[in-house]
Each structure stands twice: as C-alpha cells, then as structure tokens.
Amino acid sequence: MEEIKTTAVANLEIFSEVLQNLAATDRDIMVVTSDSRGSGKLVPFGQKYPDQIVEVGIAEQNLVGVAAGLASMGKKAFAVSPACFLTARALEQIKNDVAYSDNPVKLIGISAGVSYGALGTTHHSLHDFAVLRAINNISIVAPADNFETAQAIKAAAEMKSPVYIRFGKKGMPANLQSDSTHSEFKIGKGRIIQEGNDLTFIATGEAVLPCVEAVKLLEKEHNISCKIISLHTIKPLDTELLLATATTGKPIITVEEHSINGGLGEAVASLLFQNGFTNKFKIVGFPDDHTVSGSQIEIFNHYGISGEGLQKTALNLLKL
C-alpha cells in the first residue's frame, strides 16, 4: 500500500513553534541542546531567545545534568537530543539527576525509533520505552500527530515531575482523530482515534498512522470495524480505558516503533493478563534481532508496520 500523503508537518516542527510561543511570555522556558539545534528544529528559537538556550555540544550526560540544575532552580528546562543517545549515554543522569532527584526536566528525544533509518542500529532508538519504564518518577509520552504534540508540550511545560517525550521526523497529519471537534488530550489518558467493534488497534507515536491505513483497508475490503486508540502515554498507562476496551472480549493488536521487549505491547499485556483478561493479543514492533537499515517507511514495511502488514496481522488474529 502506498504511504498516505499528508501536507502536515513533522511533529518536531510543531514542538519548535509551541516552544517559541511559550518562551515569548515565559522567561523560565530554557532549552538545552547537545549539538542538535538544527535537527531539533531549534534554530528559530535560538535566534529569538538567545538567552534561553544553552548549547553543551556532543555531551549528553552534561546535557541532562545542566537541565537538571536549571530545573532545580525553578526553570522549565527542555533537554533536546537524539533519542538514541539521550536514553543510552545519559541514562544514569536521567535516573539520578532527574528522576531520583525529582527535577522536572522535560527530556525531548528527537529522531526516535528508526527515523535515522539508513544510519543503522547505532542510531535507532528501540530501547527508550523499556529502559525508562523501569525508572520510577518519569512519564513517557509519544505524540501521534500535530495536535497531540502541541498539547503534550504545553502540558509538559507546566509539569512538576519529569517527563520524556519522543518525536520522529516524518510529516504527520494535523489530527488523526476522525472527528477533530471532539479531540481531547491529557497526559496519562489515551485518545480514541476511531470507534469500532471487531478488533482494537492500540498504538503510540508515528505507529498510529499505519493503523489508520490498515483500518481503512479492513473496512473497505472485509467490512471489518476496528477501534483505534492512540496511547500516547506509555507511562502512566490509561488503565481505565485499556480495561474497558478488553471487556468486549475482542482481539487486540498493539503497534509501536520500539522493540517488542519492554515497550507498549508488554505494558498493555501485563495489565490485561494480571486483571484476568484473555483476549486474542498480538504485539507488533521490532523483534529481538539485528535491525535492518533503510528509510523509515522501508523498515516499517519490512516489519509489518504498514497498512497492508497490519491488515494481514488483523486477519490472521481474526482467522479470516
């Protein structure tokens, strides 16, 4: 299936615009970058607010330490760096300087998942959900579209506890919800993109869009009605929505741009199984293997994170 064409912009662009708007009236907004001003779309921010941006160079551990120090003094510190390095090289600082010390740093992981596709495994970030889920006192958010991105950044700016927000590079729709007039966003609460009765897709971040593609195929070609949940917050989970979804007894497919180990799928499976649910269940993500290289869309297609791939997974789960 052809990739859905969109005139929307990358979520990172929305992140930059919202941050500039916030900084215009809030001198406490501070950005710390690790030689990622360009890739983080922060050049305009630096030009407008040179006194509110700190460049530490390629030094992710320093990045997090400086951001934690600023946050400890009441600043609203946004630490911006490629997700693959931010959540690996600086993991100890995230654990101790941010989460353990309760400094409300806003950790922004850019070019997450396989956004740096052709650069290979060293630049893929398929571990960040897993490692951060194991750390107390940090929320984990992966916005799916421009609307969720804007709301997440506004909410993060006012949070009094640490938060990690990851972004890819792909141009995303302004709003994936079928009826945007009913859009709601709250960190910790999932967002229903579309209602359906036969099967539920639960996805996060840029993996929500392939679910929308798959649901259109399933409805058009097989008259199958699917629900889509954008579970933009991996931690804390929206347990109320997930348990209510499982009560239908219908199959559930989770989809993420992350390893199948320790991510969205395992979090949802653990919650449901421990609460006695036995719905047919499938985790779609990246297997425990060496990742292939290529563009993001090529890698997605390879692992079945596409409209056609997810349609096949759904039909197999439904045994059709």
PDB file of N, CA, C and O in Angstrom, residues 225-291:
ATOM      1  N   SER A 225     -14.846  -3.741  11.281  1.00  0.00           N
ATOM      2  CA  SER A 225     -14.874  -2.479  12.002  1.00  0.00           C
ATOM      3  C   SER A 225     -13.846  -2.503  13.135  1.00  0.00           C
ATOM      4  O   SER A 225     -13.897  -3.372  14.011  1.00  0.00           O
ATOM      5  N   CYS A 226     -12.920  -1.561  13.106  1.00  0.00           N
ATOM      6  CA  CYS A 226     -11.837  -1.545  14.094  1.00  0.00           C
ATOM      7  C   CYS A 226     -11.802  -0.254  14.899  1.00  0.00           C
ATOM      8  O   CYS A 226     -12.040   0.830  14.369  1.00  0.00           O
ATOM      9  N   LYS A 227     -11.467  -0.412  16.154  1.00  0.00           N
ATOM     10  CA  LYS A 227     -11.238   0.730  17.033  1.00  0.00           C
ATOM     11  C   LYS A 227      -9.752   1.048  17.027  1.00  0.00           C
ATOM     12  O   LYS A 227      -8.909   0.147  16.958  1.00  0.00           O
ATOM     13  N   ILE A 228      -9.410   2.331  17.083  1.00  0.00           N
ATOM     14  CA  ILE A 228      -8.009   2.741  17.167  1.00  0.00           C
ATOM     15  C   ILE A 228      -7.830   3.619  18.395  1.00  0.00           C
ATOM     16  O   ILE A 228      -8.542   4.612  18.572  1.00  0.00           O
ATOM     17  N   ILE A 229      -6.867   3.248  19.229  1.00  0.00           N
ATOM     18  CA  ILE A 229      -6.524   4.055  20.400  1.00  0.00           C
ATOM     19  C   ILE A 229      -5.103   4.569  20.233  1.00  0.00           C
ATOM     20  O   ILE A 229      -4.179   3.790  20.008  1.00  0.00           O
ATOM     21  N   SER A 230      -4.944   5.871  20.330  1.00  0.00           N
ATOM     22  CA  SER A 230      -3.608   6.453  20.387  1.00  0.00           C
ATOM     23  C   SER A 230      -3.219   6.498  21.861  1.00  0.00           C
ATOM     24  O   SER A 230      -3.673   7.362  22.604  1.00  0.00           O
ATOM     25  N   LEU A 231      -2.388   5.547  22.263  1.00  0.00           N
ATOM     26  CA  LEU A 231      -1.939   5.517  23.652  1.00  0.00           C
ATOM     27  C   LEU A 231      -0.633   6.312  23.717  1.00  0.00           C
ATOM     28  O   LEU A 231       0.458   5.761  23.827  1.00  0.00           O
ATOM     29  N   HIS A 232      -0.785   7.614  23.598  1.00  0.00           N
ATOM     30  CA  HIS A 232       0.380   8.496  23.543  1.00  0.00           C
ATOM     31  C   HIS A 232       1.203   8.460  24.821  1.00  0.00           C
ATOM     32  O   HIS A 232       2.395   8.745  24.803  1.00  0.00           O
ATOM     33  N   THR A 233       0.586   8.095  25.935  1.00  0.00           N
ATOM     34  CA  THR A 233       1.325   7.996  27.198  1.00  0.00           C
ATOM     35  C   THR A 233       1.582   6.534  27.520  1.00  0.00           C
ATOM     36  O   THR A 233       0.647   5.776  27.782  1.00  0.00           O
ATOM     37  N   ILE A 234       2.847   6.147  27.479  1.00  0.00           N
ATOM     38  CA  ILE A 234       3.238   4.780  27.807  1.00  0.00           C
ATOM     39  C   ILE A 234       3.298   4.587  29.318  1.00  0.00           C
ATOM     40  O   ILE A 234       3.049   3.510  29.841  1.00  0.00           O
ATOM     41  N   LYS A 235       3.638   5.644  30.010  1.00  0.00           N
ATOM     42  CA  LYS A 235       3.694   5.616  31.469  1.00  0.00           C
ATOM     43  C   LYS A 235       3.328   6.994  31.985  1.00  0.00           C
ATOM     44  O   LYS A 235       3.967   7.975  31.594  1.00  0.00           O
ATOM     45  N   PRO A 236       2.307   7.136  32.830  1.00  0.00           N
ATOM     46  CA  PRO A 236       1.454   6.061  33.328  1.00  0.00           C
ATOM     47  C   PRO A 236       0.419   5.612  32.289  1.00  0.00           C
ATOM     48  O   PRO A 236      -0.036   6.409  31.473  1.00  0.00           O
ATOM     49  N   LEU A 237       0.066   4.345  32.338  1.00  0.00           N
ATOM     50  CA  LEU A 237      -0.921   3.795  31.418  1.00  0.00           C
ATOM     51  C   LEU A 237      -2.325   4.262  31.787  1.00  0.00           C
ATOM     52  O   LEU A 237      -2.638   4.462  32.964  1.00  0.00           O
ATOM     53  N   ASP A 238      -3.162   4.381  30.774  1.00  0.00           N
ATOM     54  CA  ASP A 238      -4.568   4.674  30.996  1.00  0.00           C
ATOM     55  C   ASP A 238      -5.264   3.339  31.283  1.00  0.00           C
ATOM     56  O   ASP A 238      -5.877   2.733  30.408  1.00  0.00           O
ATOM     57  N   THR A 239      -5.162   2.891  32.512  1.00  0.00           N
ATOM     58  CA  THR A 239      -5.698   1.572  32.877  1.00  0.00           C
ATOM     59  C   THR A 239      -7.213   1.500  32.700  1.00  0.00           C
ATOM     60  O   THR A 239      -7.747   0.472  32.284  1.00  0.00           O
ATOM     61  N   GLU A 240      -7.895   2.597  32.972  1.00  0.00           N
ATOM     62  CA  GLU A 240      -9.354   2.603  32.849  1.00  0.00           C
ATOM     63  C   GLU A 240      -9.779   2.323  31.410  1.00  0.00           C
ATOM     64  O   GLU A 240     -10.648   1.471  31.160  1.00  0.00           O
ATOM     65  N   LEU A 241      -9.174   3.015  30.458  1.00  0.00           N
ATOM     66  CA  LEU A 241      -9.521   2.824  29.045  1.00  0.00           C
ATOM     67  C   LEU A 241      -9.127   1.435  28.562  1.00  0.00           C
ATOM     68  O   LEU A 241      -9.888   0.770  27.852  1.00  0.00           O
ATOM     69  N   LEU A 242      -7.966   0.967  28.957  1.00  0.00           N
ATOM     70  CA  LEU A 242      -7.491  -0.343  28.492  1.00  0.00           C
ATOM     71  C   LEU A 242      -8.350  -1.480  29.032  1.00  0.00           C
ATOM     72  O   LEU A 242      -8.695  -2.411  28.303  1.00  0.00           O
ATOM     73  N   LEU A 243      -8.696  -1.419  30.304  1.00  0.00           N
ATOM     74  CA  LEU A 243      -9.531  -2.470  30.885  1.00  0.00           C
ATOM     75  C   LEU A 243     -10.932  -2.447  30.272  1.00  0.00           C
ATOM     76  O   LEU A 243     -11.520  -3.501  30.009  1.00  0.00           O
ATOM     77  N   ALA A 244     -11.459  -1.250  30.034  1.00  0.00           N
ATOM     78  CA  ALA A 244     -12.783  -1.142  29.414  1.00  0.00           C
ATOM     79  C   ALA A 244     -12.759  -1.706  27.999  1.00  0.00           C
ATOM     80  O   ALA A 244     -13.709  -2.367  27.562  1.00  0.00           O
ATOM     81  N   THR A 245     -11.678  -1.471  27.277  1.00  0.00           N
ATOM     82  CA  THR A 245     -11.543  -1.994  25.911  1.00  0.00           C
ATOM     83  C   THR A 245     -11.504  -3.514  25.915  1.00  0.00           C
ATOM     84  O   THR A 245     -12.111  -4.165  25.060  1.00  0.00           O
ATOM     85  N   ALA A 246     -10.806  -4.083  26.876  1.00  0.00           N
ATOM     86  CA  ALA A 246     -10.671  -5.540  26.938  1.00  0.00           C
ATOM     87  C   ALA A 246     -11.964  -6.238  27.313  1.00  0.00           C
ATOM     88  O   ALA A 246     -12.144  -7.422  26.985  1.00  0.00           O
ATOM     89  N   THR A 247     -12.861  -5.540  27.988  1.00  0.00           N
ATOM     90  CA  THR A 247     -14.114  -6.176  28.425  1.00  0.00           C
ATOM     91  C   THR A 247     -14.980  -6.622  27.253  1.00  0.00           C
ATOM     92  O   THR A 247     -15.869  -7.465  27.419  1.00  0.00           O
ATOM     93  N   THR A 248     -14.728  -6.090  26.050  1.00  0.00           N
ATOM     94  CA  THR A 248     -15.511  -6.521  24.890  1.00  0.00           C
ATOM     95  C   THR A 248     -15.152  -7.943  24.477  1.00  0.00           C
ATOM     96  O   THR A 248     -15.913  -8.603  23.770  1.00  0.00           O
ATOM     97  N   GLY A 249     -13.981  -8.405  24.900  1.00  0.00           N
ATOM     98  CA  GLY A 249     -13.528  -9.739  24.531  1.00  0.00           C
ATOM     99  C   GLY A 249     -12.945  -9.825  23.130  1.00  0.00           C
ATOM    100  O   GLY A 249     -12.492 -10.892  22.700  1.00  0.00           O
ATOM    101  N   LYS A 250     -12.904  -8.715  22.413  1.00  0.00           N
ATOM    102  CA  LYS A 250     -12.418  -8.706  21.035  1.00  0.00           C
ATOM    103  C   LYS A 250     -10.885  -8.693  20.989  1.00  0.00           C
ATOM    104  O   LYS A 250     -10.224  -8.285  21.943  1.00  0.00           O
ATOM    105  N   PRO A 251     -10.320  -9.143  19.866  1.00  0.00           N
ATOM    106  CA  PRO A 251      -8.854  -9.165  19.732  1.00  0.00           C
ATOM    107  C   PRO A 251      -8.234  -7.771  19.841  1.00  0.00           C
ATOM    108  O   PRO A 251      -8.865  -6.762  19.504  1.00  0.00           O
ATOM    109  N   ILE A 252      -6.994  -7.756  20.306  1.00  0.00           N
ATOM    110  CA  ILE A 252      -6.256  -6.503  20.481  1.00  0.00           C
ATOM    111  C   ILE A 252      -4.886  -6.644  19.819  1.00  0.00           C
ATOM    112  O   ILE A 252      -4.197  -7.650  20.002  1.00  0.00           O
ATOM    113  N   ILE A 253      -4.510  -5.621  19.064  1.00  0.00           N
ATOM    114  CA  ILE A 253      -3.180  -5.559  18.453  1.00  0.00           C
ATOM    115  C   ILE A 253      -2.507  -4.278  18.921  1.00  0.00           C
ATOM    116  O   ILE A 253      -3.076  -3.190  18.786  1.00  0.00           O
ATOM    117  N   THR A 254      -1.316  -4.400  19.502  1.00  0.00           N
ATOM    118  CA  THR A 254      -0.553  -3.208  19.858  1.00  0.00           C
ATOM    119  C   THR A 254       0.522  -2.987  18.807  1.00  0.00           C
ATOM    120  O   THR A 254       1.087  -3.940  18.273  1.00  0.00           O
ATOM    121  N   VAL A 255       0.786  -1.718  18.505  1.00  0.00           N
ATOM    122  CA  VAL A 255       1.742  -1.376  17.450  1.00  0.00           C
ATOM    123  C   VAL A 255       2.654  -0.261  17.945  1.00  0.00           C
ATOM    124  O   VAL A 255       2.177   0.766  18.442  1.00  0.00           O
ATOM    125  N   GLU A 256       3.972  -0.479  17.815  1.00  0.00           N
ATOM    126  CA  GLU A 256       4.926   0.517  18.308  1.00  0.00           C
ATOM    127  C   GLU A 256       6.203   0.519  17.489  1.00  0.00           C
ATOM    128  O   GLU A 256       6.603  -0.503  16.917  1.00  0.00           O
ATOM    129  N   GLU A 257       6.846   1.665  17.440  1.00  0.00           N
ATOM    130  CA  GLU A 257       8.145   1.816  16.784  1.00  0.00           C
ATOM    131  C   GLU A 257       9.215   1.616  17.855  1.00  0.00           C
ATOM    132  O   GLU A 257       9.926   2.530  18.243  1.00  0.00           O
ATOM    133  N   HIS A 258       9.276   0.382  18.340  1.00  0.00           N
ATOM    134  CA  HIS A 258      10.098   0.039  19.508  1.00  0.00           C
ATOM    135  C   HIS A 258      10.260  -1.470  19.525  1.00  0.00           C
ATOM    136  O   HIS A 258       9.516  -2.204  18.895  1.00  0.00           O
ATOM    137  N   SER A 259      11.228  -1.947  20.264  1.00  0.00           N
ATOM    138  CA  SER A 259      11.388  -3.381  20.452  1.00  0.00           C
ATOM    139  C   SER A 259      10.119  -3.976  21.058  1.00  0.00           C
ATOM    140  O   SER A 259       9.435  -3.331  21.858  1.00  0.00           O
ATOM    141  N   ILE A 260       9.828  -5.218  20.687  1.00  0.00           N
ATOM    142  CA  ILE A 260       8.689  -5.893  21.305  1.00  0.00           C
ATOM    143  C   ILE A 260       8.977  -6.210  22.768  1.00  0.00           C
ATOM    144  O   ILE A 260       8.063  -6.584  23.520  1.00  0.00           O
ATOM    145  N   ASN A 261      10.223  -6.065  23.191  1.00  0.00           N
ATOM    146  CA  ASN A 261      10.596  -6.303  24.586  1.00  0.00           C
ATOM    147  C   ASN A 261      10.523  -5.005  25.390  1.00  0.00           C
ATOM    148  O   ASN A 261      11.221  -4.042  25.083  1.00  0.00           O
ATOM    149  N   GLY A 262       9.672  -4.980  26.392  1.00  0.00           N
ATOM    150  CA  GLY A 262       9.657  -3.878  27.338  1.00  0.00           C
ATOM    151  C   GLY A 262       8.933  -2.624  26.935  1.00  0.00           C
ATOM    152  O   GLY A 262       9.032  -1.610  27.625  1.00  0.00           O
ATOM    153  N   GLY A 263       8.191  -2.653  25.833  1.00  0.00           N
ATOM    154  CA  GLY A 263       7.531  -1.439  25.365  1.00  0.00           C
ATOM    155  C   GLY A 263       6.044  -1.401  25.621  1.00  0.00           C
ATOM    156  O   GLY A 263       5.529  -1.958  26.597  1.00  0.00           O
ATOM    157  N   LEU A 264       5.336  -0.743  24.707  1.00  0.00           N
ATOM    158  CA  LEU A 264       3.886  -0.579  24.821  1.00  0.00           C
ATOM    159  C   LEU A 264       3.169  -1.914  24.930  1.00  0.00           C
ATOM    160  O   LEU A 264       2.312  -2.114  25.805  1.00  0.00           O
ATOM    161  N   GLY A 265       3.489  -2.839  24.013  1.00  0.00           N
ATOM    162  CA  GLY A 265       2.782  -4.113  23.977  1.00  0.00           C
ATOM    163  C   GLY A 265       2.886  -4.892  25.272  1.00  0.00           C
ATOM    164  O   GLY A 265       1.883  -5.396  25.788  1.00  0.00           O
ATOM    165  N   GLU A 266       4.088  -4.994  25.807  1.00  0.00           N
ATOM    166  CA  GLU A 266       4.269  -5.745  27.052  1.00  0.00           C
ATOM    167  C   GLU A 266       3.596  -5.037  28.222  1.00  0.00           C
ATOM    168  O   GLU A 266       3.081  -5.696  29.138  1.00  0.00           O
ATOM    169  N   ALA A 267       3.573  -3.707  28.205  1.00  0.00           N
ATOM    170  CA  ALA A 267       2.904  -2.964  29.273  1.00  0.00           C
ATOM    171  C   ALA A 267       1.403  -3.250  29.268  1.00  0.00           C
ATOM    172  O   ALA A 267       0.790  -3.500  30.315  1.00  0.00           O
ATOM    173  N   VAL A 268       0.813  -3.230  28.071  1.00  0.00           N
ATOM    174  CA  VAL A 268      -0.629  -3.489  27.954  1.00  0.00           C
ATOM    175  C   VAL A 268      -0.934  -4.946  28.278  1.00  0.00           C
ATOM    176  O   VAL A 268      -1.886  -5.250  29.013  1.00  0.00           O
ATOM    177  N   ALA A 269      -0.130  -5.872  27.757  1.00  0.00           N
ATOM    178  CA  ALA A 269      -0.357  -7.303  28.006  1.00  0.00           C
ATOM    179  C   ALA A 269      -0.285  -7.613  29.498  1.00  0.00           C
ATOM    180  O   ALA A 269      -1.106  -8.370  30.026  1.00  0.00           O
ATOM    181  N   SER A 270       0.699  -7.036  30.171  1.00  0.00           N
ATOM    182  CA  SER A 270       0.846  -7.267  31.603  1.00  0.00           C
ATOM    183  C   SER A 270      -0.374  -6.787  32.371  1.00  0.00           C
ATOM    184  O   SER A 270      -0.895  -7.483  33.249  1.00  0.00           O
ATOM    185  N   LEU A 271      -0.840  -5.605  32.023  1.00  0.00           N
ATOM    186  CA  LEU A 271      -2.019  -5.058  32.708  1.00  0.00           C
ATOM    187  C   LEU A 271      -3.230  -5.962  32.503  1.00  0.00           C
ATOM    188  O   LEU A 271      -3.931  -6.318  33.472  1.00  0.00           O
ATOM    189  N   LEU A 272      -3.487  -6.352  31.257  1.00  0.00           N
ATOM    190  CA  LEU A 272      -4.697  -7.122  30.967  1.00  0.00           C
ATOM    191  C   LEU A 272      -4.637  -8.530  31.555  1.00  0.00           C
ATOM    192  O   LEU A 272      -5.608  -9.009  32.148  1.00  0.00           O
ATOM    193  N   PHE A 273      -3.487  -9.192  31.411  1.00  0.00           N
ATOM    194  CA  PHE A 273      -3.378 -10.562  31.913  1.00  0.00           C
ATOM    195  C   PHE A 273      -3.493 -10.602  33.428  1.00  0.00           C
ATOM    196  O   PHE A 273      -4.137 -11.489  33.999  1.00  0.00           O
ATOM    197  N   GLN A 274      -2.898  -9.615  34.098  1.00  0.00           N
ATOM    198  CA  GLN A 274      -2.967  -9.583  35.563  1.00  0.00           C
ATOM    199  C   GLN A 274      -4.365  -9.249  36.064  1.00  0.00           C
ATOM    200  O   GLN A 274      -4.673  -9.454  37.244  1.00  0.00           O
ATOM    201  N   ASN A 275      -5.203  -8.734  35.163  1.00  0.00           N
ATOM    202  CA  ASN A 275      -6.591  -8.457  35.535  1.00  0.00           C
ATOM    203  C   ASN A 275      -7.556  -9.503  34.984  1.00  0.00           C
ATOM    204  O   ASN A 275      -8.764  -9.285  34.950  1.00  0.00           O
ATOM    205  N   GLY A 276      -7.010 -10.637  34.549  1.00  0.00           N
ATOM    206  CA  GLY A 276      -7.836 -11.771  34.185  1.00  0.00           C
ATOM    207  C   GLY A 276      -8.356 -11.818  32.767  1.00  0.00           C
ATOM    208  O   GLY A 276      -9.181 -12.681  32.440  1.00  0.00           O
ATOM    209  N   PHE A 277      -7.887 -10.934  31.892  1.00  0.00           N
ATOM    210  CA  PHE A 277      -8.376 -10.929  30.518  1.00  0.00           C
ATOM    211  C   PHE A 277      -7.574 -11.900  29.649  1.00  0.00           C
ATOM    212  O   PHE A 277      -6.369 -12.053  29.827  1.00  0.00           O
ATOM    213  N   THR A 278      -8.265 -12.515  28.709  1.00  0.00           N
ATOM    214  CA  THR A 278      -7.619 -13.488  27.824  1.00  0.00           C
ATOM    215  C   THR A 278      -7.966 -13.223  26.352  1.00  0.00           C
ATOM    216  O   THR A 278      -8.089 -14.147  25.555  1.00  0.00           O
ATOM    217  N   ASN A 279      -8.136 -11.962  26.003  1.00  0.00           N
ATOM    218  CA  ASN A 279      -8.395 -11.601  24.605  1.00  0.00           C
ATOM    219  C   ASN A 279      -7.269 -12.109  23.714  1.00  0.00           C
ATOM    220  O   ASN A 279      -6.124 -12.199  24.147  1.00  0.00           O
ATOM    221  N   LYS A 280      -7.603 -12.441  22.471  1.00  0.00           N
ATOM    222  CA  LYS A 280      -6.544 -12.690  21.500  1.00  0.00           C
ATOM    223  C   LYS A 280      -5.692 -11.428  21.430  1.00  0.00           C
ATOM    224  O   LYS A 280      -6.221 -10.312  21.386  1.00  0.00           O
ATOM    225  N   PHE A 281      -4.381 -11.602  21.397  1.00  0.00           N
ATOM    226  CA  PHE A 281      -3.495 -10.445  21.583  1.00  0.00           C
ATOM    227  C   PHE A 281      -2.239 -10.613  20.738  1.00  0.00           C
ATOM    228  O   PHE A 281      -1.649 -11.695  20.680  1.00  0.00           O
ATOM    229  N   LYS A 282      -1.821  -9.540  20.078  1.00  0.00           N
ATOM    230  CA  LYS A 282      -0.614  -9.573  19.261  1.00  0.00           C
ATOM    231  C   LYS A 282       0.170  -8.281  19.441  1.00  0.00           C
ATOM    232  O   LYS A 282      -0.401  -7.186  19.349  1.00  0.00           O
ATOM    233  N   ILE A 283       1.476  -8.417  19.702  1.00  0.00           N
ATOM    234  CA  ILE A 283       2.365  -7.262  19.799  1.00  0.00           C
ATOM    235  C   ILE A 283       3.104  -7.108  18.474  1.00  0.00           C
ATOM    236  O   ILE A 283       3.781  -8.031  18.022  1.00  0.00           O
ATOM    237  N   VAL A 284       2.953  -5.956  17.843  1.00  0.00           N
ATOM    238  CA  VAL A 284       3.678  -5.649  16.609  1.00  0.00           C
ATOM    239  C   VAL A 284       4.712  -4.573  16.923  1.00  0.00           C
ATOM    240  O   VAL A 284       4.378  -3.500  17.432  1.00  0.00           O
ATOM    241  N   GLY A 285       5.953  -4.899  16.621  1.00  0.00           N
ATOM    242  CA  GLY A 285       7.046  -3.972  16.866  1.00  0.00           C
ATOM    243  C   GLY A 285       8.285  -4.533  16.203  1.00  0.00           C
ATOM    244  O   GLY A 285       8.205  -5.209  15.177  1.00  0.00           O
ATOM    245  N   PHE A 286       9.433  -4.295  16.827  1.00  0.00           N
ATOM    246  CA  PHE A 286      10.691  -4.779  16.262  1.00  0.00           C
ATOM    247  C   PHE A 286      11.161  -6.006  17.033  1.00  0.00           C
ATOM    248  O   PHE A 286      11.241  -5.972  18.265  1.00  0.00           O
ATOM    249  N   PRO A 287      11.472  -7.092  16.332  1.00  0.00           N
ATOM    250  CA  PRO A 287      11.870  -8.330  17.005  1.00  0.00           C
ATOM    251  C   PRO A 287      13.240  -8.214  17.658  1.00  0.00           C
ATOM    252  O   PRO A 287      13.997  -7.277  17.385  1.00  0.00           O
ATOM    253  N   ASP A 288      13.536  -9.171  18.510  1.00  0.00           N
ATOM    254  CA  ASP A 288      14.818  -9.197  19.213  1.00  0.00           C
ATOM    255  C   ASP A 288      15.878  -9.724  18.256  1.00  0.00           C
ATOM    256  O   ASP A 288      16.301 -10.877  18.320  1.00  0.00           O
ATOM    257  N   ASP A 289      16.296  -8.847  17.357  1.00  0.00           N
ATOM    258  CA  ASP A 289      17.217  -9.242  16.283  1.00  0.00           C
ATOM    259  C   ASP A 289      17.934  -7.998  15.791  1.00  0.00           C
ATOM    260  O   ASP A 289      17.575  -6.866  16.144  1.00  0.00           O
ATOM    261  N   HIS A 290      18.977  -8.192  14.973  1.00  0.00           N
ATOM    262  CA  HIS A 290      19.659  -7.051  14.371  1.00  0.00           C
ATOM    263  C   HIS A 290      18.692  -6.347  13.429  1.00  0.00           C
ATOM    264  O   HIS A 290      18.088  -6.977  12.553  1.00  0.00           O
ATOM    265  N   THR A 291      18.562  -5.039  13.591  1.00  0.00           N
ATOM    266  CA  THR A 291      17.609  -4.272  12.792  1.00  0.00           C
ATOM    267  C   THR A 291      18.135  -4.036  11.381  1.00  0.00           C
ATOM    268  O   THR A 291      19.317  -3.776  11.189  1.00  0.00           O
TER     269      THR A 291
END
